[in-house]
CSV table of C-alpha atoms in Angstrom, one decimal:
chain,number,residue,atom,x,y,z
O,1,MET,CA,-56.4,-119.0,37.0
O,2,SER,CA,-58.4,-116.8,34.7
O,3,HIS,CA,-57.7,-113.7,32.7
O,4,ASP,CA,-60.3,-110.9,32.7
O,5,SER,CA,-60.1,-107.8,30.6
O,6,THR,CA,-62.5,-105.1,30.1
O,7,ALA,CA,-64.3,-105.1,26.7
O,8,ALA,CA,-64.1,-102.1,24.4
O,9,PRO,CA,-66.3,-99.2,25.5
O,10,GLU,CA,-68.8,-99.7,22.7
O,11,ALA,CA,-69.1,-103.4,23.5
O,12,ALA,CA,-69.6,-102.7,27.2
O,13,ALA,CA,-72.3,-100.1,26.5
O,14,ARG,CA,-74.2,-102.4,24.2
O,15,LYS,CA,-77.4,-103.8,25.8
O,16,LEU,CA,-79.5,-106.8,25.0
O,17,SER,CA,-82.1,-106.3,22.3
O,18,GLY,CA,-85.7,-106.3,23.5
O,19,ARG,CA,-86.4,-109.9,22.5
O,20,ARG,CA,-83.4,-111.3,24.4
O,21,ARG,CA,-83.5,-112.3,28.1
O,22,LYS,CA,-80.5,-112.3,30.4
O,23,GLU,CA,-81.7,-115.5,32.1
O,24,ILE,CA,-82.0,-117.5,28.9
O,25,VAL,CA,-79.0,-119.6,27.9
O,26,ALA,CA,-78.8,-121.2,24.5
O,27,VAL,CA,-76.4,-124.1,24.0
O,28,LEU,CA,-75.4,-124.8,20.4
O,29,LEU,CA,-74.8,-128.4,19.6
O,30,PHE,CA,-73.2,-129.9,16.5
O,31,SER,CA,-72.9,-133.5,15.2
O,32,GLY,CA,-69.6,-135.1,16.2
O,33,GLY,CA,-69.2,-133.0,19.3
O,34,PRO,CA,-67.8,-134.7,22.4
O,35,ILE,CA,-70.4,-135.7,24.9
O,36,PHE,CA,-68.6,-134.5,28.1
O,37,GLU,CA,-68.1,-130.9,27.0
O,38,SER,CA,-71.6,-130.8,25.5
O,39,SER,CA,-73.1,-131.9,28.8
O,40,ILE,CA,-71.3,-129.3,31.0
O,41,PRO,CA,-73.5,-126.2,30.1
O,42,LEU,CA,-76.6,-128.5,30.1
O,43,SER,CA,-75.9,-129.5,33.7
O,44,VAL,CA,-74.9,-126.1,34.9
O,45,PHE,CA,-77.7,-124.1,33.3
O,46,GLY,CA,-80.4,-126.7,32.7
O,47,ILE,CA,-81.1,-128.1,36.2
O,48,ASP,CA,-83.3,-126.3,38.7
O,49,ARG,CA,-81.2,-125.9,41.9
O,50,GLN,CA,-83.1,-123.1,43.5
O,51,ASP,CA,-83.4,-125.2,46.7
O,52,ALA,CA,-79.6,-124.9,47.1
O,53,GLY,CA,-79.6,-121.1,46.5
O,54,VAL,CA,-78.7,-121.2,42.9
O,55,PRO,CA,-80.8,-118.8,40.7
O,56,ARG,CA,-82.5,-120.6,37.9
O,57,TYR,CA,-81.6,-120.1,34.2
O,58,ARG,CA,-83.8,-121.1,31.3
O,59,LEU,CA,-82.0,-123.5,29.0
O,60,LEU,CA,-82.5,-123.7,25.2
O,61,VAL,CA,-80.7,-126.6,23.5
O,62,CYS,CA,-80.3,-125.7,19.9
O,63,ALA,CA,-79.1,-127.7,16.9
O,64,GLY,CA,-76.4,-125.9,14.9
O,65,GLU,CA,-77.1,-128.0,11.9
O,66,GLU,CA,-79.6,-130.6,10.5
O,67,GLY,CA,-80.0,-133.6,12.8
O,68,PRO,CA,-80.0,-136.1,14.2
O,69,LEU,CA,-76.7,-135.1,15.9
O,70,ARG,CA,-74.3,-137.9,16.5
O,71,THR,CA,-71.9,-137.5,19.4
O,72,THR,CA,-69.0,-139.5,20.8
O,73,GLY,CA,-69.9,-143.2,21.3
O,74,GLY,CA,-72.4,-143.2,18.5
O,75,LEU,CA,-75.2,-141.6,20.5
O,76,GLU,CA,-77.8,-139.7,18.6
O,77,LEU,CA,-79.3,-136.5,20.0
O,78,THR,CA,-82.3,-134.6,18.9
O,79,ALA,CA,-82.2,-130.9,19.9
O,80,PRO,CA,-85.6,-129.4,20.8
O,81,HIS,CA,-84.7,-126.1,19.1
O,82,GLY,CA,-83.0,-124.9,16.0
O,83,LEU,CA,-80.9,-121.8,15.3
O,84,GLU,CA,-83.9,-119.5,15.5
O,85,ALA,CA,-84.2,-120.0,19.2
O,86,ILE,CA,-80.8,-118.3,19.7
O,87,SER,CA,-82.6,-115.0,19.0
O,88,ARG,CA,-84.1,-115.2,22.5
O,89,ALA,CA,-80.9,-115.9,24.5
O,90,GLY,CA,-78.8,-113.5,26.5
O,91,THR,CA,-76.0,-116.0,26.6
O,92,VAL,CA,-75.0,-118.4,23.8
O,93,VAL,CA,-72.6,-121.3,24.6
O,94,VAL,CA,-70.7,-123.3,22.0
O,95,PRO,CA,-69.5,-126.3,24.1
O,96,ALA,CA,-67.2,-127.8,21.5
O,97,TRP,CA,-66.6,-128.2,17.8
O,98,ARG,CA,-66.2,-131.6,16.1
O,99,SER,CA,-62.9,-131.0,14.3
O,100,ILE,CA,-60.4,-128.1,14.4
O,101,THR,CA,-59.8,-128.7,10.7
O,102,SER,CA,-63.4,-128.4,9.5
O,103,PRO,CA,-65.2,-125.0,8.9
O,104,PRO,CA,-68.4,-124.6,11.0
O,105,PRO,CA,-71.7,-124.2,9.1
O,106,GLU,CA,-72.1,-120.6,7.9
O,107,GLU,CA,-75.7,-120.5,9.2
O,108,ALA,CA,-74.5,-121.1,12.7
O,109,LEU,CA,-71.8,-118.4,12.3
O,110,ASP,CA,-74.3,-115.9,11.1
O,111,ALA,CA,-76.5,-116.7,14.1
O,112,LEU,CA,-73.6,-116.1,16.5
O,113,ARG,CA,-72.7,-112.8,14.8
O,114,ARG,CA,-76.3,-111.6,15.1
O,115,ALA,CA,-76.5,-112.6,18.8
O,116,HIS,CA,-73.3,-110.8,19.5
O,117,GLU,CA,-74.4,-107.7,17.7
O,118,GLU,CA,-77.6,-107.7,19.7
O,119,GLY,CA,-75.7,-107.8,23.0
O,120,ALA,CA,-75.7,-111.5,23.8
O,121,ARG,CA,-72.7,-112.9,25.8
O,122,ILE,CA,-70.9,-115.5,23.6
O,123,VAL,CA,-69.1,-118.4,25.2
O,124,GLY,CA,-66.8,-121.0,23.6
O,125,LEU,CA,-65.7,-124.1,25.7
O,126,CYS,CA,-62.6,-125.9,24.6
O,127,THR,CA,-62.6,-126.2,20.8
O,128,GLY,CA,-65.7,-124.1,20.7
O,129,ALA,CA,-63.2,-121.2,20.5
O,130,PHE,CA,-62.6,-122.3,16.9
O,131,VAL,CA,-66.3,-121.6,16.1
O,132,LEU,CA,-66.1,-118.2,17.7
O,133,ALA,CA,-62.9,-117.4,15.8
O,134,ALA,CA,-64.5,-118.5,12.5
O,135,ALA,CA,-67.3,-116.1,13.2
O,136,GLY,CA,-64.8,-113.3,13.7
O,137,LEU,CA,-65.8,-112.8,17.3
O,138,LEU,CA,-62.3,-113.2,18.7
O,139,ASP,CA,-60.5,-110.8,16.4
O,140,GLY,CA,-58.2,-108.6,18.4
O,141,ARG,CA,-59.3,-110.3,21.6
O,142,PRO,CA,-57.5,-112.5,24.2
O,143,ALA,CA,-58.7,-116.1,24.1
O,144,THR,CA,-57.7,-119.6,25.1
O,145,THR,CA,-58.5,-123.2,24.2
O,146,HIS,CA,-57.1,-126.6,25.0
O,147,TRP,CA,-53.4,-126.3,25.1
O,148,MET,CA,-52.9,-129.0,22.5
O,149,TYR,CA,-55.0,-126.9,19.9
O,150,ALA,CA,-53.8,-123.5,20.9
O,151,PRO,CA,-50.9,-123.3,18.4
O,152,THR,CA,-53.4,-124.2,15.6
O,153,LEU,CA,-55.8,-121.6,16.7
O,154,ALA,CA,-53.0,-119.0,16.8
O,155,LYS,CA,-51.8,-119.9,13.4
O,156,ARG,CA,-55.1,-120.1,11.7
O,157,TYR,CA,-56.4,-116.8,13.3
O,158,PRO,CA,-53.4,-114.6,13.8
O,159,SER,CA,-55.5,-111.6,14.9
O,160,VAL,CA,-56.6,-113.6,18.0
O,161,HIS,CA,-54.4,-113.2,21.1
O,162,VAL,CA,-54.2,-116.9,22.1
O,163,ASP,CA,-52.9,-117.7,25.6
O,164,PRO,CA,-52.7,-121.5,26.1
O,165,ARG,CA,-51.8,-121.1,29.8
O,166,GLU,CA,-55.2,-119.9,31.0
O,167,LEU,CA,-58.0,-122.1,32.3
O,168,PHE,CA,-60.5,-119.5,30.9
O,169,VAL,CA,-60.5,-116.0,29.5
O,170,ASP,CA,-63.3,-113.5,30.2
O,171,ASP,CA,-63.2,-110.6,27.8
O,172,GLY,CA,-66.6,-109.1,28.8
O,173,ASP,CA,-69.0,-110.2,26.1
O,174,VAL,CA,-66.9,-113.0,24.7
O,175,LEU,CA,-65.5,-115.8,26.9
O,176,THR,CA,-63.4,-118.9,26.1
O,177,SER,CA,-62.1,-121.8,28.2
O,178,ALA,CA,-59.5,-124.5,28.0
O,179,GLY,CA,-60.4,-128.2,27.6
O,180,THR,CA,-63.0,-130.4,29.3
O,181,ALA,CA,-63.0,-129.6,33.1
O,182,ALA,CA,-62.0,-126.0,32.4
O,183,GLY,CA,-65.5,-125.6,30.9
O,184,ILE,CA,-66.9,-126.2,34.4
O,185,ASP,CA,-64.6,-123.4,35.7
O,186,LEU,CA,-65.9,-121.0,33.1
O,187,CYS,CA,-69.6,-121.9,33.7
O,188,LEU,CA,-69.1,-121.4,37.5
O,189,HIS,CA,-67.4,-118.0,36.7
O,190,ILE,CA,-70.5,-117.0,34.7
O,191,VAL,CA,-72.8,-117.9,37.6
O,192,ARG,CA,-70.5,-116.0,39.9
O,193,THR,CA,-70.5,-113.0,37.6
O,194,ASP,CA,-74.3,-113.1,37.3
O,195,HIS,CA,-75.3,-113.9,40.9
O,196,GLY,CA,-72.3,-113.6,43.2
O,197,ASN,CA,-69.9,-115.9,45.1
O,198,GLU,CA,-72.5,-117.5,47.3
O,199,ALA,CA,-74.5,-118.8,44.3
O,200,ALA,CA,-71.4,-120.1,42.6
O,201,GLY,CA,-70.2,-121.7,45.7
O,202,ALA,CA,-73.6,-123.5,46.2
O,203,LEU,CA,-73.5,-124.8,42.6
O,204,ALA,CA,-69.9,-126.0,43.1
O,205,ARG,CA,-70.9,-128.0,46.1
O,206,ARG,CA,-73.7,-129.6,44.2
O,207,LEU,CA,-71.3,-130.5,41.4
O,208,VAL,CA,-68.6,-131.6,43.9
O,209,VAL,CA,-66.0,-129.4,42.3
O,210,PRO,CA,-63.8,-126.6,43.8
O,211,PRO,CA,-65.5,-123.1,43.3
O,212,ARG,CA,-62.2,-121.8,42.0
O,213,ARG,CA,-59.1,-123.5,40.8
O,214,SER,CA,-55.7,-121.9,41.0
O,215,GLY,CA,-53.0,-122.2,38.4
O,216,GLY,CA,-53.5,-122.6,34.6
O,217,GLN,CA,-52.8,-125.1,31.9
O,218,GLU,CA,-49.1,-125.0,32.1
O,219,ARG,CA,-48.9,-128.0,34.4
O,220,TYR,CA,-50.6,-130.1,31.7
O,221,LEU,CA,-48.4,-129.1,28.8
O,222,ASP,CA,-46.4,-131.9,27.3
O,223,ARG,CA,-43.8,-131.9,24.5
O,224,SER,CA,-46.2,-132.9,21.7
O,225,LEU,CA,-45.9,-131.0,18.5
O,226,PRO,CA,-48.8,-128.9,17.2
O,227,GLU,CA,-51.0,-131.0,14.9
O,228,GLU,CA,-50.2,-129.0,11.8
O,229,ILE,CA,-46.4,-129.0,12.2
O,230,GLY,CA,-45.8,-132.5,11.0
O,231,ALA,CA,-45.4,-131.7,7.3
O,232,ASP,CA,-43.6,-128.4,7.8
O,233,PRO,CA,-39.8,-128.2,7.2
O,234,LEU,CA,-39.4,-126.8,10.7
O,235,ALA,CA,-40.8,-129.9,12.3
O,236,GLU,CA,-37.4,-131.6,12.2
O,237,VAL,CA,-35.8,-128.6,13.9
O,238,VAL,CA,-38.5,-128.5,16.6
O,239,ALA,CA,-38.2,-132.3,17.2
O,240,TRP,CA,-34.4,-131.9,17.5
O,241,ALA,CA,-34.7,-129.1,20.1
O,242,LEU,CA,-37.0,-131.2,22.2
O,243,GLU,CA,-34.6,-134.1,22.2
O,244,HIS,CA,-31.6,-131.9,23.1
O,245,LEU,CA,-32.9,-129.7,25.8
O,246,HIS,CA,-30.1,-131.0,28.0
O,247,GLU,CA,-27.6,-129.1,25.7
O,248,GLN,CA,-26.9,-125.4,25.8
O,249,PHE,CA,-28.1,-124.0,22.5
O,250,ASP,CA,-30.0,-120.9,21.6
O,251,VAL,CA,-32.4,-119.7,18.9
O,252,GLU,CA,-29.5,-118.9,16.5
O,253,THR,CA,-28.6,-122.6,16.7
O,254,LEU,CA,-32.1,-123.6,15.7
O,255,ALA,CA,-32.2,-121.0,12.9
O,256,ALA,CA,-28.9,-122.4,11.5
O,257,ARG,CA,-30.2,-125.9,11.6
O,258,ALA,CA,-33.2,-124.7,9.6
O,259,TYR,CA,-30.8,-122.9,7.1
O,260,MET,CA,-32.6,-119.6,7.8
O,261,SER,CA,-31.6,-116.2,9.1
O,262,ARG,CA,-32.7,-115.4,12.7
O,263,ARG,CA,-35.3,-113.0,11.5
O,264,THR,CA,-36.8,-115.4,9.0
O,265,PHE,CA,-36.8,-118.2,11.5
O,266,ASP,CA,-38.5,-116.1,14.1
O,267,ARG,CA,-41.3,-115.2,11.7
O,268,ARG,CA,-41.8,-118.7,10.4
O,269,PHE,CA,-41.7,-120.2,13.9
O,270,ARG,CA,-44.2,-117.8,15.3
O,271,SER,CA,-46.6,-118.4,12.4
O,272,LEU,CA,-46.3,-122.1,12.9
O,273,THR,CA,-46.6,-122.4,16.6
O,274,GLY,CA,-48.1,-119.1,17.7
O,275,SER,CA,-45.1,-118.5,20.0
O,276,ALA,CA,-41.8,-116.7,19.7
O,277,PRO,CA,-39.0,-119.2,19.5
O,278,LEU,CA,-37.1,-117.9,22.5
O,279,GLN,CA,-40.2,-118.0,24.7
O,280,TRP,CA,-41.0,-121.5,23.5
O,281,LEU,CA,-37.5,-122.8,24.2
O,282,ILE,CA,-37.5,-121.3,27.7
O,283,THR,CA,-40.9,-122.8,28.4
O,284,GLN,CA,-39.8,-126.3,27.2
O,285,ARG,CA,-36.7,-126.1,29.5
O,286,VAL,CA,-38.8,-125.1,32.5
O,287,LEU,CA,-41.3,-127.9,31.8
O,288,GLN,CA,-38.5,-130.4,31.6
O,289,ALA,CA,-37.1,-129.1,34.9
O,290,GLN,CA,-40.6,-129.6,36.5
O,291,ARG,CA,-40.6,-133.2,35.3
O,292,LEU,CA,-37.1,-133.9,36.7
O,293,LEU,CA,-37.7,-132.2,40.0
O,294,GLU,CA,-40.9,-134.3,40.5
O,295,THR,CA,-39.6,-137.7,39.3
O,296,SER,CA,-35.9,-137.8,40.0
O,297,ASP,CA,-33.5,-137.3,42.9
O,298,TYR,CA,-31.3,-134.9,41.0
O,299,SER,CA,-30.2,-131.8,42.9
O,300,VAL,CA,-31.3,-128.4,41.6
O,301,ASP,CA,-27.9,-127.8,40.2
O,302,GLU,CA,-28.0,-131.1,38.3
O,303,VAL,CA,-31.6,-130.4,37.0
O,304,ALA,CA,-30.4,-127.0,35.7
O,305,GLY,CA,-27.6,-128.6,33.8
O,306,ARG,CA,-29.8,-131.4,32.4
O,307,CYS,CA,-32.4,-128.8,31.1
O,308,GLY,CA,-29.8,-126.6,29.3
O,309,PHE,CA,-29.7,-123.8,31.8
O,310,ARG,CA,-26.2,-122.3,32.4
O,311,SER,CA,-26.7,-122.1,36.1
O,312,PRO,CA,-29.2,-122.9,38.9
O,313,VAL,CA,-29.7,-119.1,39.2
O,314,ALA,CA,-31.0,-119.0,35.6
O,315,LEU,CA,-33.4,-121.9,36.3
O,316,ARG,CA,-34.7,-120.2,39.4
O,317,GLY,CA,-35.3,-117.0,37.6
O,318,HIS,CA,-37.2,-118.5,34.7
O,319,PHE,CA,-39.1,-120.9,37.0
O,320,ARG,CA,-40.2,-118.0,39.2
O,321,ARG,CA,-41.3,-115.9,36.2
O,322,GLN,CA,-43.3,-118.6,34.5
O,323,LEU,CA,-44.8,-120.3,37.6
O,324,ALA,CA,-44.6,-118.3,40.8
O,325,ALA,CA,-46.1,-115.2,39.2
O,326,TYR,CA,-49.3,-117.1,38.5
O,327,ARG,CA,-50.0,-117.8,42.1
O,328,ALA,CA,-49.1,-114.2,43.1
O,329,ALA,CA,-51.6,-112.9,40.5
O,330,TYR,CA,-54.3,-115.4,41.6
O,331,ARG,CA,-53.9,-114.5,45.3
O,332,ALA,CA,-53.9,-110.8,44.5
O,333,ARG,CA,-57.3,-111.0,42.9
O,334,ARG,CA,-58.9,-113.1,45.7
O,335,PRO,CA,-60.8,-111.6,48.6
O,336,GLN,CA,-58.7,-111.0,51.6
O,337,THR,CA,-61.0,-113.2,53.8
O,338,ASP,CA,-60.3,-116.2,51.5
O,339,ARG,CA,-56.5,-116.1,52.1
O,340,SER,CA,-56.4,-117.0,55.7
O,341,SER,CA,-57.3,-120.6,54.8
O,342,ASP,CA,-55.2,-120.7,51.6
O,343,PRO,CA,-53.2,-123.9,51.6
O,344,ASP,CA,-50.6,-122.2,49.5
O,345,GLY,CA,-50.2,-119.3,51.9
O,346,PRO,CA,-47.2,-118.5,54.1
O,347,THR,CA,-46.8,-122.2,55.1
O,348,GLY,CA,-47.7,-123.7,51.7
O,349,PRO,CA,-45.7,-124.4,48.6
O,350,LEU,CA,-44.7,-120.7,48.2
O,351,GLY,CA,-43.9,-120.4,51.9
O,352,PRO,CA,-40.5,-120.9,53.7
O,353,PRO,CA,-38.1,-123.0,51.6
O,354,ALA,CA,-37.8,-126.7,52.2
O,355,SER,CA,-34.7,-128.6,51.5
O,356,LEU,CA,-34.6,-131.2,48.8
O,357,HIS,CA,-32.0,-133.1,50.9
O,358,GLN,CA,-33.8,-133.5,54.2
O,359,GLU,CA,-33.1,-136.8,56.0
O,360,HIS,CA,-36.0,-139.2,55.9
O,361,SER,CA,-36.6,-142.8,56.7
O,362,GLY,CA,-38.7,-143.6,53.7
O,363,PRO,CA,-40.0,-142.4,50.4
O,364,VAL,CA,-41.0,-138.8,50.4
O,365,PRO,CA,-44.7,-138.2,49.5
O,366,MET,CA,-45.2,-136.5,46.1
O,367,GLN,CA,-46.9,-133.5,47.6
O,368,THR,CA,-44.0,-133.1,50.0
O,369,ARG,CA,-41.6,-133.3,47.2
O,370,ARG,CA,-43.5,-130.7,45.2
O,371,THR,CA,-43.5,-128.4,48.3
O,372,ALA,CA,-39.7,-129.0,48.7
O,373,THR,CA,-39.2,-128.3,45.0
O,374,ALA,CA,-41.0,-125.0,45.1
O,375,GLY,CA,-39.0,-124.0,48.1
O,376,ALA,CA,-35.7,-125.1,46.7
O,377,LEU,CA,-36.3,-123.0,43.6
O,378,GLY,CA,-36.7,-119.9,45.6
O,379,ALA,CA,-40.4,-119.7,45.1
O,380,ALA,CA,-40.7,-118.2,48.5
O,381,ALA,CA,-39.8,-114.9,46.7
O,382,ALA,CA,-43.1,-115.1,44.7
O,383,LEU,CA,-44.0,-111.6,43.4
O,384,SER,CA,-46.4,-109.6,45.4
O,385,ALA,CA,-49.2,-107.7,43.6
O,386,GLU,CA,-47.3,-104.5,44.1
O,387,ALA,CA,-44.1,-105.9,42.6
O,388,MET,CA,-46.0,-107.2,39.6
O,389,ARG,CA,-47.4,-103.8,38.9
O,390,GLU,CA,-43.9,-102.4,39.1
O,391,ARG,CA,-42.5,-105.1,36.8
O,392,PRO,CA,-45.3,-106.3,34.6
O,393,GLU,CA,-42.8,-108.0,32.3
O,394,LEU,CA,-42.5,-110.8,34.9
O,395,TYR,CA,-46.1,-111.7,34.6
O,396,ALA,CA,-47.1,-114.1,31.9
O,397,ALA,CA,-44.1,-113.3,29.7
O,398,GLY,CA,-44.8,-113.2,26.0
O,399,ARG,CA,-48.5,-112.2,26.3
O,400,PRO,CA,-49.3,-109.2,24.1
O,401,SER,CA,-50.3,-106.0,25.8
O,402,LEU,CA,-54.0,-105.8,25.9
O,403,PRO,CA,-56.0,-102.5,26.3
O,404,GLY,CA,-58.2,-102.3,29.4
O,405,GLN,CA,-56.7,-105.4,31.1
O,406,ARG,CA,-57.9,-105.8,34.6
O,407,SER,CA,-58.0,-108.3,37.4
O,408,ALA,CA,-61.2,-110.1,38.4
O,409,PRO,CA,-62.8,-108.6,41.5
């Protein structure tokens, strides 16, 4: 699932400077960068696939600092271009950054700022979002990164609207993606934006990947603490909450354990994790419910109790808000002709409810169990596009309101 919003009018009106070309893509590499993320834009934009109906891009691989560049596994890379080559590119991609705790080279940040000012499209894959944020290109904008690093990004750059649930975010002239494979999703989206669905579909077939992936990162979230929380006094409170999700407690309980007022606790928690404590707590309870529904034989009533919900009705409501709305939004922005073959249509996981207690003669396949889970939770009542417009608070709860937000065509 992606999030698209219209850029500010002045950004939308900005055109490429005369020396830049739309078909030229510059990929900015740094020493210590992971090889997989670095290779994604090289493969998407650097190989001639015109025989398959994919328009050709011109690739410029640029070193963001003095070489040789050492990547994961001890490989050494020599980029054929330096930062000066970025001045010709209509799109600049930062596939990854070596460490979220290290500041990027100032020369590279200056090159990115100039490229953006001259109308270039700037793309950050995975931890590349930290480089874009360091350059000030994400200020006041929606963005995403790998879910594990999203709290750190939100804490370090509070003016960035970080959403760890999205696979990628397209904000017009600045785009970011989640980790690893989500970089492929974003590169395919760029091809789709530039040349249409047919070209993106042809490229996806060559790469043997789906042209579009539904859902977001929420299915991959675990209970790990943000990297920077370890030494903070709130770490003990957060760890206690994760170990006691089966108990019925609220944010006031957590604030009391931290010896803080509710207001102070809310402010400190948000600055540390990038999330409001109530939303964080609800998300953790829903994630725990997902695990139990997929790996245990507990009834929905029992799952609700073991995740700290006061009733199955409360579990169903939060489950629907956090999960079912994603599919409704994704289906609403898909072409009507694509929905007839949608496996998640009327007969799929959001179709008629399936009982968790059906008689069977052997183990239930995982996919069947997931289908039954979705039905038992009342996901058949997934919000339609019209309902979402009428009640926007049910869609991606907790996301700040963003001007000019729109759905992808």
